[in-house]
Amino acid sequence: MKYLLDTNVLRELGKTSPHKNVAAWLKGVDDADLAMSALTVREVVKGVARLRKRKPETAAALDAAVTAIFDAFEGRILPIDRRVAALWGEALGESDKHVDDAGLAATARAHGLTLVTRNIKDFDGRGVTLLDPFKAPRRSRA
């Protein structure tokens, strides 16, 4: 694995018309190089659960799509293990701002992965390599 996908990138996988730059980037990457965090699973499931209260039919369709994506990532959904938790705790010792983002960055750091996200500024200074596939692909070191 080389890349940890943030939720905003993962959403593009389920769209019939994904962002053209994201689609091009994904086409050039081996699926085996992509991973997601258990935090992302929690975030997505929470969103579907909230939608279910307002729009049950839409939520049911989305739940089926999400389940298919999670199934495709079987074996590449990274847990919050001791190493991730320790790095996450260190980050939160510096600042409690963006708690989930700190956990995602800790996951990327623990596994030596590039974090793929649209929200580059939310991860600045977290010591992780970043890539924004919505723009022309480039890497930056925070």
mmCIF file of C-alpha atoms in Angstrom:
data_model
loop_
_atom_site.group_PDB
_atom_site.id
_atom_site.type_symbol
_atom_site.label_atom_id
_atom_site.label_comp_id
_atom_site.label_asym_id
_atom_site.label_seq_id
_atom_site.Cartn_x
_atom_site.Cartn_y
_atom_site.Cartn_z
ATOM 1 C CA MET A 1 0.000 0.000 0.000
ATOM 2 C CA LYS A 2 1.151 3.496 -0.809
ATOM 3 C CA TYR A 3 -1.850 5.786 -0.362
ATOM 4 C CA LEU A 4 -4.373 6.465 2.408
ATOM 5 C CA LEU A 5 -7.605 7.929 1.036
ATOM 6 C CA ASP A 6 -9.454 10.667 2.879
ATOM 7 C CA THR A 7 -13.252 10.559 2.787
ATOM 8 C CA ASN A 8 -13.479 13.320 0.184
ATOM 9 C CA VAL A 9 -11.468 11.178 -2.255
ATOM 10 C CA LEU A 10 -13.292 7.978 -1.342
ATOM 11 C CA ARG A 11 -16.603 9.657 -2.205
ATOM 12 C CA GLU A 12 -15.413 10.019 -5.786
ATOM 13 C CA LEU A 13 -15.196 6.218 -6.092
ATOM 14 C CA GLY A 14 -18.943 5.938 -5.657
ATOM 15 C CA LYS A 15 -19.922 8.646 -8.132
ATOM 16 C CA THR A 16 -21.097 7.919 -11.650
ATOM 17 C CA SER A 17 -19.229 11.055 -12.772
ATOM 18 C CA PRO A 18 -16.221 11.497 -10.476
ATOM 19 C CA HIS A 19 -14.021 14.589 -10.632
ATOM 20 C CA LYS A 20 -11.943 14.241 -13.812
ATOM 21 C CA ASN A 21 -8.574 14.727 -12.098
ATOM 22 C CA VAL A 22 -9.411 12.230 -9.365
ATOM 23 C CA ALA A 23 -10.622 9.706 -11.946
ATOM 24 C CA ALA A 24 -7.400 10.137 -13.941
ATOM 25 C CA TRP A 25 -5.259 9.736 -10.818
ATOM 26 C CA LEU A 26 -7.153 6.625 -9.688
ATOM 27 C CA LYS A 27 -6.847 5.103 -13.158
ATOM 28 C CA GLY A 28 -3.063 5.372 -12.892
ATOM 29 C CA VAL A 29 -2.845 3.769 -9.445
ATOM 30 C CA ASP A 30 -2.994 0.059 -8.667
ATOM 31 C CA ASP A 31 -5.969 -0.684 -6.385
ATOM 32 C CA ALA A 32 -3.647 -2.694 -4.133
ATOM 33 C CA ASP A 33 -1.796 0.555 -3.368
ATOM 34 C CA LEU A 34 -4.925 2.192 -1.909
ATOM 35 C CA ALA A 35 -6.025 1.963 1.719
ATOM 36 C CA MET A 36 -8.550 3.589 4.010
ATOM 37 C CA SER A 37 -8.671 4.099 7.743
ATOM 38 C CA ALA A 38 -11.191 2.659 10.164
ATOM 39 C CA LEU A 39 -11.854 6.334 10.955
ATOM 40 C CA THR A 40 -13.085 6.812 7.395
ATOM 41 C CA VAL A 41 -15.411 3.825 7.746
ATOM 42 C CA ARG A 42 -16.852 5.393 10.903
ATOM 43 C CA GLU A 43 -17.282 8.772 9.198
ATOM 44 C CA VAL A 44 -19.065 7.302 6.178
ATOM 45 C CA VAL A 45 -21.342 5.014 8.223
ATOM 46 C CA LYS A 46 -22.265 7.954 10.463
ATOM 47 C CA GLY A 47 -23.223 9.998 7.394
ATOM 48 C CA VAL A 48 -25.433 7.216 6.023
ATOM 49 C CA ALA A 49 -27.084 6.759 9.439
ATOM 50 C CA ARG A 50 -27.915 10.464 9.626
ATOM 51 C CA LEU A 51 -29.259 10.450 6.071
ATOM 52 C CA ARG A 52 -31.457 7.447 6.903
ATOM 53 C CA LYS A 53 -33.466 9.653 9.300
ATOM 54 C CA ARG A 54 -34.274 12.207 6.578
ATOM 55 C CA LYS A 55 -34.188 10.244 3.321
ATOM 56 C CA PRO A 56 -34.440 6.503 3.940
ATOM 57 C CA GLU A 57 -34.599 5.511 0.254
ATOM 58 C CA THR A 58 -31.518 7.554 -0.626
ATOM 59 C CA ALA A 59 -29.709 6.181 2.417
ATOM 60 C CA ALA A 60 -30.526 2.593 1.416
ATOM 61 C CA ALA A 61 -29.029 3.110 -2.057
ATOM 62 C CA LEU A 62 -25.998 4.859 -0.603
ATOM 63 C CA ASP A 63 -25.559 2.119 1.983
ATOM 64 C CA ALA A 64 -25.403 -0.485 -0.786
ATOM 65 C CA ALA A 65 -22.760 1.531 -2.664
ATOM 66 C CA VAL A 66 -20.747 2.099 0.511
ATOM 67 C CA THR A 67 -20.877 -1.600 1.378
ATOM 68 C CA ALA A 68 -19.535 -2.446 -2.086
ATOM 69 C CA ILE A 69 -16.642 -0.008 -1.626
ATOM 70 C CA PHE A 70 -15.849 -1.359 1.848
ATOM 71 C CA ASP A 71 -15.939 -4.905 0.463
ATOM 72 C CA ALA A 72 -13.521 -3.882 -2.305
ATOM 73 C CA PHE A 73 -11.142 -2.539 0.363
ATOM 74 C CA GLU A 74 -11.223 -5.728 2.442
ATOM 75 C CA GLY A 75 -7.741 -6.233 3.888
ATOM 76 C CA ARG A 76 -6.856 -2.599 3.183
ATOM 77 C CA ILE A 77 -8.909 -0.933 5.936
ATOM 78 C CA LEU A 78 -6.313 0.064 8.497
ATOM 79 C CA PRO A 79 -7.218 -0.227 12.198
ATOM 80 C CA ILE A 80 -6.438 2.140 15.020
ATOM 81 C CA ASP A 81 -3.713 0.038 16.580
ATOM 82 C CA ARG A 82 -1.221 0.927 19.299
ATOM 83 C CA ARG A 83 1.190 2.635 16.896
ATOM 84 C CA VAL A 84 -1.552 4.773 15.323
ATOM 85 C CA ALA A 85 -3.056 5.599 18.724
ATOM 86 C CA ALA A 86 0.323 6.716 20.093
ATOM 87 C CA LEU A 87 1.010 9.007 17.125
ATOM 88 C CA TRP A 88 -2.548 10.319 17.323
ATOM 89 C CA GLY A 89 -2.182 11.014 21.029
ATOM 90 C CA GLU A 90 1.085 12.879 20.422
ATOM 91 C CA ALA A 91 -0.624 15.030 17.792
ATOM 92 C CA LEU A 92 -3.542 15.790 20.100
ATOM 93 C CA GLY A 93 -1.068 16.726 22.824
ATOM 94 C CA GLU A 94 0.016 19.537 20.507
ATOM 95 C CA SER A 95 -3.516 20.581 19.520
ATOM 96 C CA ASP A 96 -7.026 19.179 19.895
ATOM 97 C CA LYS A 97 -8.041 20.896 16.642
ATOM 98 C CA HIS A 98 -9.306 18.558 13.892
ATOM 99 C CA VAL A 99 -9.309 15.404 16.028
ATOM 100 C CA ASP A 100 -10.272 13.023 13.207
ATOM 101 C CA ASP A 101 -7.782 14.605 10.805
ATOM 102 C CA ALA A 102 -5.055 14.067 13.397
ATOM 103 C CA GLY A 103 -6.056 10.391 13.556
ATOM 104 C CA LEU A 104 -5.973 10.056 9.786
ATOM 105 C CA ALA A 105 -2.550 11.699 9.639
ATOM 106 C CA ALA A 106 -1.342 9.374 12.411
ATOM 107 C CA THR A 107 -2.550 6.381 10.390
ATOM 108 C CA ALA A 108 -0.681 7.595 7.309
ATOM 109 C CA ARG A 109 2.485 8.209 9.341
ATOM 110 C CA ALA A 110 2.327 4.847 11.118
ATOM 111 C CA HIS A 111 2.098 2.994 7.811
ATOM 112 C CA GLY A 112 4.399 5.247 5.763
ATOM 113 C CA LEU A 113 1.577 6.216 3.389
ATOM 114 C CA THR A 114 0.876 9.344 1.384
ATOM 115 C CA LEU A 115 -2.395 10.901 2.545
ATOM 116 C CA VAL A 116 -4.634 11.629 -0.441
ATOM 117 C CA THR A 117 -7.052 14.469 0.325
ATOM 118 C CA ARG A 118 -8.617 17.606 -1.048
ATOM 119 C CA ASN A 119 -8.132 19.313 2.333
ATOM 120 C CA ILE A 120 -4.375 19.846 2.239
ATOM 121 C CA LYS A 121 -4.453 22.759 4.688
ATOM 122 C CA ASP A 122 -6.158 20.621 7.364
ATOM 123 C CA PHE A 123 -3.087 18.367 7.404
ATOM 124 C CA ASP A 124 -0.303 20.960 7.141
ATOM 125 C CA GLY A 125 2.281 20.536 9.865
ATOM 126 C CA ARG A 126 1.256 16.961 10.696
ATOM 127 C CA GLY A 127 4.427 15.382 9.304
ATOM 128 C CA VAL A 128 2.747 13.443 6.522
ATOM 129 C CA THR A 129 3.239 13.451 2.754
ATOM 130 C CA LEU A 130 0.138 14.849 1.050
ATOM 131 C CA LEU A 131 -1.375 14.575 -2.408
ATOM 132 C CA ASP A 132 -4.400 16.460 -3.753
ATOM 133 C CA PRO A 133 -5.748 14.500 -6.737
ATOM 134 C CA PHE A 134 -8.378 17.171 -7.419
ATOM 135 C CA LYS A 135 -5.554 19.386 -8.687
ATOM 136 C CA ALA A 136 -2.634 18.552 -10.918
ATOM 137 C CA PRO A 137 -0.898 15.734 -9.007
ATOM 138 C CA ARG A 138 1.925 16.952 -6.816
ATOM 139 C CA ARG A 139 3.331 16.043 -3.449
ATOM 140 C CA SER A 140 4.249 18.272 -0.576
ATOM 141 C CA ARG A 141 5.936 17.533 2.720
ATOM 142 C CA ALA A 142 4.250 19.132 5.724
#
